[in-house]
Short mmCIF file of C-alpha atoms in Angstrom, two decimals:
data_model
loop_
_atom_site.label_atom_id
_atom_site.label_comp_id
_atom_site.label_asym_id
_atom_site.label_seq_id
_atom_site.Cartn_x
_atom_site.Cartn_y
_atom_site.Cartn_z
CA MET A 583 -1.11 -6.42 -3.20
CA LEU A 584 1.61 -5.26 -0.65
CA ASN A 585 -1.30 -6.68 1.87
CA TYR A 586 -0.42 -10.29 0.76
CA ILE A 587 3.51 -9.77 -0.21
CA TRP A 588 4.22 -8.48 3.18
CA ALA A 589 2.09 -11.34 5.14
CA ALA A 590 3.54 -14.14 2.75
CA LEU A 591 7.21 -12.82 3.98
CA MET A 592 6.38 -13.26 7.47
CA LEU A 593 4.55 -16.54 7.45
CA LEU A 594 7.19 -18.17 4.76
CA SER A 595 10.07 -16.75 7.17
CA ILE A 596 8.19 -18.46 10.36
CA LEU A 597 7.43 -21.59 8.35
CA CYS A 598 11.03 -22.05 7.24
CA ALA A 599 12.48 -21.39 10.71
CA ALA A 600 10.25 -23.71 12.20
CA LEU A 601 11.71 -26.84 9.48
CA THR A 602 15.10 -25.72 9.78
CA GLY A 603 15.34 -25.00 13.54
CA ARG A 604 15.92 -21.35 13.99
CA MET A 605 13.78 -20.29 15.86
CA GLU A 606 15.93 -18.08 18.38
CA ALA A 607 17.55 -16.57 15.21
CA LEU A 608 14.05 -15.32 14.07
CA SER A 609 13.06 -14.36 17.62
CA GLY A 610 15.97 -12.15 17.53
CA ALA A 611 15.63 -10.61 14.26
CA ILE A 612 11.67 -9.81 15.19
CA LEU A 613 12.97 -7.85 18.01
CA SER A 614 16.19 -6.24 16.15
CA GLY A 615 13.97 -5.70 13.12
CA ALA A 616 11.40 -3.36 14.76
CA ALA A 617 14.30 -1.10 16.40
CA ASP A 618 16.09 -1.27 13.00
CA ALA A 619 13.55 0.44 11.00
CA VAL A 620 13.53 3.52 13.71
CA THR A 621 17.53 3.82 13.29
CA LEU A 622 17.14 3.89 9.41
CA ALA A 623 14.13 6.01 9.11
CA VAL A 624 16.18 8.50 11.44
CA SER A 625 19.27 8.13 9.82
CA MET A 626 17.59 9.35 6.56
CA ALA A 627 15.62 11.97 8.43
CA GLY A 628 18.81 14.58 8.49
CA MET A 629 19.46 14.33 5.00
CA LEU A 630 15.43 14.20 3.73
CA CYS A 631 15.21 17.32 6.15
CA LEU A 632 18.19 19.32 4.49
CA TRP A 633 16.96 18.26 1.04
CA THR A 634 13.48 19.44 1.14
CA GLY A 635 14.81 22.11 2.57
CA LEU A 636 17.14 23.49 -0.04
CA LEU A 637 14.68 22.52 -2.70
CA HIS A 638 12.02 24.89 -1.14
CA ILE A 639 14.31 27.85 -1.59
CA ALA A 640 14.98 26.72 -4.68
CA GLU A 641 11.15 26.53 -5.65
CA GLU A 642 10.17 29.80 -3.74
CA GLY A 643 12.70 31.42 -6.17
CA GLY A 644 10.79 30.03 -9.09
CA VAL A 645 13.21 27.57 -10.25
CA THR A 646 9.71 25.56 -11.27
CA ALA A 647 9.25 28.03 -14.29
CA ALA A 648 12.73 27.91 -14.90
CA LEU A 649 13.21 24.25 -15.43
CA SER A 650 9.96 23.96 -17.03
CA ARG A 651 11.06 26.13 -19.69
CA ALA A 652 14.91 24.61 -20.09
CA LEU A 653 12.46 20.98 -20.47
CA SER A 654 10.31 22.80 -22.82
CA PRO A 655 11.69 21.53 -26.17
CA VAL A 656 12.22 17.52 -24.51
CA THR A 657 8.35 17.39 -23.66
CA ARG A 658 6.90 19.38 -26.80
CA ARG A 659 8.53 16.40 -28.54
CA LEU A 660 7.07 13.80 -26.41
CA PHE A 661 3.84 15.58 -26.56
CA PRO A 662 3.21 16.61 -30.04
CA GLY A 663 -0.05 18.66 -31.03
CA LEU A 664 -0.54 20.65 -27.36
CA PRO A 665 0.22 24.09 -27.75
CA PRO A 666 3.19 25.42 -25.85
CA GLN A 667 1.39 27.73 -23.61
CA SER A 668 -1.95 25.08 -22.60
CA PRO A 669 -2.66 23.92 -19.22
CA ALA A 670 -1.85 20.35 -20.17
CA LEU A 671 1.89 20.90 -21.44
CA ARG A 672 2.23 23.24 -18.49
CA ALA A 673 0.93 20.59 -15.89
CA VAL A 674 3.05 17.87 -17.50
CA CYS A 675 6.28 20.13 -17.41
CA SER A 676 5.64 20.86 -13.70
CA ASN A 677 4.95 17.27 -12.71
CA LEU A 678 8.20 16.47 -14.86
CA THR A 679 10.50 19.24 -12.96
CA ALA A 680 9.11 18.16 -9.49
CA ASN A 681 10.48 14.42 -10.64
CA VAL A 682 14.26 15.66 -11.65
CA LEU A 683 14.18 17.68 -8.18
CA GLY A 684 13.08 14.71 -6.60
CA LEU A 685 10.29 16.27 -5.13
CA GLY A 686 8.20 12.93 -4.64
CA ASN A 687 5.37 14.42 -2.87
CA ALA A 688 4.78 17.40 -4.64
CA ALA A 689 4.82 15.39 -8.09
CA THR A 690 2.11 13.00 -7.24
CA PRO A 691 -0.80 15.79 -7.13
CA LEU A 692 0.91 18.07 -10.04
CA GLY A 693 1.22 14.82 -11.82
CA ILE A 694 -2.78 14.07 -11.23
CA ALA A 695 -3.50 17.45 -12.37
CA ALA A 696 -1.83 16.69 -15.64
CA MET A 697 -3.77 13.35 -16.39
CA ARG A 698 -6.54 15.51 -15.98
CA GLU A 699 -5.56 17.69 -18.60
CA LEU A 700 -4.73 14.86 -20.81
CA GLN A 701 -7.94 13.61 -20.00
CA LYS A 702 -9.33 16.79 -21.26
CA VAL A 703 -8.12 16.76 -24.61
CA SER A 704 -8.15 13.27 -24.76
CA ALA A 705 -10.43 11.55 -28.03
CA THR A 706 -11.10 8.65 -25.79
CA PRO A 707 -10.98 10.52 -21.94
CA TYR A 708 -12.36 7.26 -20.52
CA GLU A 709 -9.19 4.93 -22.35
CA ALA A 710 -5.61 5.62 -22.15
CA ASP A 711 -4.39 7.25 -25.02
CA ARG A 712 -0.38 7.66 -26.51
CA ARG A 713 0.06 11.17 -24.34
CA MET A 714 -1.00 9.50 -21.19
CA VAL A 715 0.55 6.73 -22.03
CA PHE A 716 3.97 8.35 -22.38
CA PHE A 717 3.36 10.56 -19.57
CA VAL A 718 2.93 7.51 -16.97
CA VAL A 719 5.61 5.90 -18.52
CA LEU A 720 8.03 8.98 -17.87
CA ASN A 721 6.81 8.98 -13.93
CA THR A 722 7.29 4.76 -13.04
CA ALA A 723 10.98 5.66 -14.68
CA SER A 724 12.95 7.51 -12.36
CA VAL A 725 14.50 10.87 -13.89
CA GLN A 726 15.77 12.05 -10.94
CA LEU A 727 18.92 14.52 -10.68
CA LEU A 728 20.41 13.58 -7.47
CA PRO A 729 19.33 9.95 -5.46
CA THR A 730 19.84 11.82 -2.68
CA MET A 731 17.91 9.01 0.00
CA THR A 732 20.34 6.24 -1.51
CA GLY A 733 23.18 8.70 -0.82
CA ALA A 734 22.65 9.08 2.74
CA LEU A 735 21.54 5.57 3.04
CA ARG A 736 25.20 4.71 1.69
CA ALA A 737 26.59 7.13 3.71
CA GLN A 738 25.16 5.47 6.93
CA TRP A 739 26.47 2.43 6.37
CA GLY A 740 30.32 3.55 5.70
CA SER A 741 30.27 4.55 1.73
CA ARG A 742 33.77 6.10 0.93
CA SER A 743 31.71 7.79 -1.68
CA PRO A 744 28.12 7.80 -1.46
CA PHE A 745 27.76 9.82 -4.79
CA ASP A 746 29.81 8.36 -6.78
CA ILE A 747 27.36 6.19 -8.02
CA VAL A 748 25.47 8.91 -9.70
CA PRO A 749 27.04 8.34 -13.41
CA ALA A 750 26.03 4.96 -13.30
CA VAL A 751 22.54 6.25 -12.19
CA TRP A 752 22.30 8.40 -15.12
CA LEU A 753 23.64 6.03 -17.67
CA ALA A 754 20.84 3.57 -16.37
CA SER A 755 18.29 5.82 -15.87
CA ALA A 756 19.03 7.21 -19.67
CA GLY A 757 18.71 3.64 -21.06
CA SER A 758 15.82 2.31 -18.94
CA LEU A 759 13.62 5.45 -20.06
CA ALA A 760 14.48 4.97 -23.91
CA VAL A 761 13.42 1.54 -23.55
CA GLY A 762 10.15 2.27 -21.60
CA LEU A 763 9.20 5.11 -24.47
CA PHE A 764 10.45 2.93 -27.33
CA THR A 765 8.23 0.04 -26.15
CA ALA A 766 5.17 2.43 -25.22
CA TRP A 767 5.87 3.89 -28.89
CA LEU A 768 6.07 0.70 -30.49
CA LEU A 769 2.97 -0.63 -28.53
CA GLU A 770 0.70 1.95 -29.37
CA ARG A 771 1.50 2.61 -33.31
CA ARG A 772 0.12 -0.80 -33.68
CA ARG A 773 -3.26 -0.23 -32.20
CA MET V 149 35.03 9.94 -11.68
CA ALA V 150 35.13 9.36 -8.14
CA GLN V 151 36.50 13.14 -7.62
CA LEU V 152 33.01 13.92 -9.11
CA GLY V 153 31.02 12.10 -6.35
CA PHE V 154 32.52 14.56 -4.03
CA PHE V 155 31.86 17.64 -6.19
CA LEU V 156 28.12 16.89 -6.94
CA LEU V 157 26.54 17.92 -3.25
CA PRO V 158 28.69 21.09 -2.52
CA ALA V 159 27.58 21.92 -6.07
CA ALA V 160 24.04 21.40 -5.66
CA VAL V 161 24.09 23.61 -2.29
CA ALA V 162 26.32 26.06 -3.66
CA ALA V 163 24.24 26.38 -6.77
CA VAL V 164 20.68 26.27 -4.72
CA LEU V 165 22.14 29.35 -2.23
CA ILE V 166 23.26 31.35 -5.63
CA PHE V 167 20.08 31.10 -6.86
CA GLY V 168 17.93 31.79 -3.80
CA LEU V 169 20.78 34.68 -3.27
CA ALA V 170 19.80 35.95 -6.67
CA ARG V 171 15.55 35.90 -6.74
CA ARG V 172 15.90 37.54 -3.05
CA VAL V 173 14.37 34.13 -1.04
CA PRO V 174 14.47 35.09 2.44
CA LEU V 175 16.56 31.84 2.53
CA PHE V 176 16.82 30.56 6.31
CA SER V 177 13.21 30.89 7.10
CA SER V 178 12.59 29.43 3.81
CA PHE V 179 15.03 26.46 4.19
CA THR V 180 13.13 25.93 7.56
CA ALA V 181 9.92 25.87 6.12
CA GLY V 182 11.05 23.04 3.80
CA ALA V 183 12.93 21.38 6.20
CA LYS V 184 9.60 20.75 7.96
CA ASP V 185 7.94 19.22 5.45
CA GLY V 186 10.99 16.72 5.44
CA LEU V 187 10.41 15.77 8.78
CA ARG V 188 6.78 15.47 8.04
CA ALA V 189 7.52 12.79 5.22
CA CYS V 190 9.80 10.87 7.20
CA ALA V 191 7.12 10.69 10.13
CA ALA V 192 4.99 8.96 7.37
CA VAL V 193 7.34 6.58 6.23
CA LEU V 194 8.24 5.04 9.77
CA PRO V 195 5.68 3.23 10.33
CA PRO V 196 5.71 1.04 7.30
CA LEU V 197 9.35 0.78 7.36
CA VAL V 198 9.00 -0.87 10.75
CA GLY V 199 6.94 -3.55 9.00
CA LEU V 200 9.18 -4.08 5.91
CA VAL V 201 12.24 -3.87 7.86
CA THR V 202 11.29 -6.83 10.37
CA ALA V 203 9.99 -8.59 7.68
CA VAL V 204 13.08 -8.55 5.48
CA ARG V 205 15.32 -9.33 8.34
CA MET V 206 12.86 -12.30 9.37
CA LEU V 207 13.09 -13.92 5.86
CA GLN V 208 17.05 -13.62 6.53
CA ALA V 209 17.26 -14.86 9.93
CA SER V 210 15.22 -18.32 9.03
CA GLY V 211 17.04 -19.17 6.05
CA ALA V 212 14.24 -18.69 3.71
CA LEU V 213 16.56 -16.12 1.78
CA ASP V 214 19.60 -18.08 1.16
CA LEU V 215 16.43 -20.86 -0.39
CA PHE V 216 15.31 -18.29 -2.52
CA SER V 217 18.81 -16.89 -3.67
CA THR V 218 19.94 -20.56 -4.53
CA ALA V 219 16.71 -20.65 -6.58
CA ALA V 220 17.27 -17.48 -8.15
CA ALA V 221 21.20 -17.89 -8.64
CA PRO V 222 21.22 -18.89 -12.16
CA LEU V 223 18.60 -16.09 -13.54
CA ALA V 224 20.44 -13.75 -11.90
CA GLY V 225 23.95 -15.26 -12.52
CA ALA V 226 22.85 -15.44 -16.41
CA LEU V 227 21.54 -11.63 -16.15
CA GLY V 228 25.20 -11.06 -14.80
CA PHE V 229 22.93 -9.50 -12.00
CA PRO V 230 23.81 -10.11 -7.79
CA VAL V 231 22.02 -12.80 -6.25
CA GLU V 232 22.02 -10.68 -3.06
CA ALA V 233 19.96 -7.59 -4.78
CA ALA V 234 17.65 -10.18 -6.74
CA PRO V 235 14.67 -9.73 -3.96
CA LEU V 236 15.66 -5.83 -4.79
CA ALA V 237 14.53 -6.27 -8.09
CA LEU V 238 11.15 -8.05 -7.39
CA LEU V 239 10.01 -5.76 -5.06
CA ARG V 240 11.28 -2.44 -6.59
CA PRO V 241 8.01 -1.79 -8.67
CA ILE V 242 5.75 -3.02 -5.84
CA SER V 243 6.49 -1.09 -2.73
CA GLY V 244 8.91 2.04 -1.73
CA SER V 245 9.33 1.59 1.84
CA GLY V 246 10.19 -2.39 0.92
CA SER V 247 12.71 -2.03 -1.51
CA THR V 248 14.69 0.96 1.06
CA ALA V 249 14.13 -2.10 3.32
CA TRP V 250 15.99 -4.43 1.10
CA LEU V 251 18.57 -1.84 0.11
CA ASN V 252 19.35 -1.43 3.83
CA GLU V 253 19.53 -5.37 4.41
CA ILE V 254 21.76 -5.16 1.01
CA PHE V 255 24.09 -2.60 2.50
CA ARG V 256 24.01 -3.97 6.08
CA GLN V 257 25.14 -7.33 4.16
CA CYS V 258 27.83 -6.67 2.04
CA GLY V 259 28.51 -2.88 2.23
CA PRO V 260 27.67 0.03 0.13
CA ASP V 261 30.74 -0.08 -1.96
CA SER V 262 30.69 -3.78 -2.67
CA PHE V 263 29.66 -4.34 -6.27
CA ALA V 264 26.10 -5.75 -4.81
CA GLY V 265 25.79 -2.51 -2.92
CA ARG V 266 26.44 -0.45 -5.85
CA VAL V 267 24.23 -2.25 -8.42
CA ALA V 268 21.42 -2.01 -5.44
CA SER V 269 21.98 1.47 -5.48
CA VAL V 270 21.98 2.19 -9.23
CA VAL V 271 18.72 0.39 -9.55
CA MET V 272 16.91 2.28 -6.72
CA GLY V 273 18.01 5.09 -8.55
CA SER V 274 17.28 4.72 -12.08
CA THR V 275 13.74 2.94 -11.53
CA GLU V 276 10.34 3.79 -9.51
CA THR V 277 7.75 2.16 -8.13
CA THR V 278 6.26 1.16 -10.87
CA PHE V 279 2.45 -0.13 -9.49
CA TYR V 280 2.42 2.56 -7.81
CA ALA V 281 2.78 5.28 -10.24
CA VAL V 282 0.07 2.83 -12.43
CA ALA V 283 -2.51 2.89 -9.89
CA VAL V 284 -2.40 6.10 -8.34
CA TYR V 285 -2.35 8.14 -11.85
CA TYR V 286 -4.79 6.15 -13.84
CA GLY V 287 -7.19 5.55 -10.72
CA ALA V 288 -7.19 9.56 -10.25
CA VAL V 289 -8.70 10.01 -13.57
CA GLY V 290 -10.64 6.65 -13.55
CA VAL V 291 -9.03 5.39 -16.83
CA LYS V 292 -9.17 1.43 -16.39
CA LYS V 293 -7.85 0.73 -20.24
CA THR V 294 -4.23 1.03 -19.81
CA GLY V 295 -2.89 0.21 -22.96
CA ALA V 296 0.44 -0.02 -23.56
CA THR V 297 1.51 1.53 -20.43
CA LEU V 298 2.05 -1.76 -17.87
CA PRO V 299 4.25 -3.38 -20.65
CA ALA V 300 5.96 -0.64 -21.51
CA ALA V 301 6.61 0.18 -17.83
CA LEU V 302 7.84 -3.30 -16.97
CA ALA V 303 10.23 -3.21 -20.21
CA ALA V 304 11.66 -0.15 -18.55
CA ASP V 305 12.26 -1.64 -15.10
CA LEU V 306 13.47 -4.81 -16.52
CA SER V 307 16.04 -3.25 -18.49
CA GLY V 308 16.76 -0.92 -16.20
CA TYR V 309 18.50 -3.69 -13.80
CA VAL V 310 20.29 -4.87 -16.80
CA PHE V 311 21.36 -1.56 -17.54
CA SER V 312 22.71 -1.02 -13.60
CA VAL V 313 24.82 -4.08 -14.06
CA LEU V 314 26.57 -2.97 -17.44
CA ALA V 315 26.76 0.56 -15.82
CA VAL V 316 28.22 -0.30 -12.61
CA ARG V 317 31.31 -2.64 -14.31
CA LEU V 318 31.54 0.06 -17.20
CA GLN V 319 31.94 2.60 -14.16
CA PHE V 320 33.93 1.01 -11.53
CA GLY V 321 35.17 -2.12 -13.57
CA ALA V 322 33.93 -4.39 -11.14
#
């Protein structure tokens, strides 16, 4: 899908520039755009490394187990019928914890492991059941506590207080997650 | 509220350090090992960013973005959504690097503390790359019938955009 979108963005731009006589500006944009991407990646690199470094300390200290325990009242209610010590619920908890901390790279393999466990206990292993739907919807919503990359980018562009948006982020996250889970619950109940 | 923003990051750093000390983690070597992973992640996003930032910049320079904004203005206006951030809403569920590139463009044009900049920041922080997550998780276990997943996830995204506008208005009163 991205193949077509990417090609369409560029071809549309070239066509539009040709029709409106903005070829000079377009050439400049191609040259500076590529360089800007490197500036963007480098400016995010510092914050990204600092954050993954700090989270590594937390992980080695066992934060995943502690947070999983703290989240278990929520996960038990969202995934009823899974015993508290089952591998499925434990995998779901680890994935959720990684998402809360913003460990994107760790969350994906943990999430795949959780899907395998949910599949094992499903009555319809090759068709999404209610638990799988809830789990994937949880992963398509953002439950990250601190939006570090957005904050780093805001700081880079001279924001007065890069993390002042956090309360609004929590509010919007909670609202959209509630709508997602409620829609899933409603649609799954009717099936 | 603005004060809270200044406290969050130092508080997070302090919490991690105190937790690490209490659990007797070798702090500095653990930190550098983790930071190395961050560097690897950064190197991995650079190639897609070069492709997508260039495309976004081209779209802006060619005037195509102005045309799109004019077309999207009535719908965005009805939702109270800033027109500059409308392309971000379209790109967000599809591509993580693409939406980062667009966020960067919004900051460049409007500034991070503008209304559009703030709404874009909240959209980035409160939604995810929906289609990617659905494809990866169901693909990994070979499930093709995804039931209520996509409608529910897209409902969450769409409501997330509306909530982002409301939350920014509520917090900043703009």
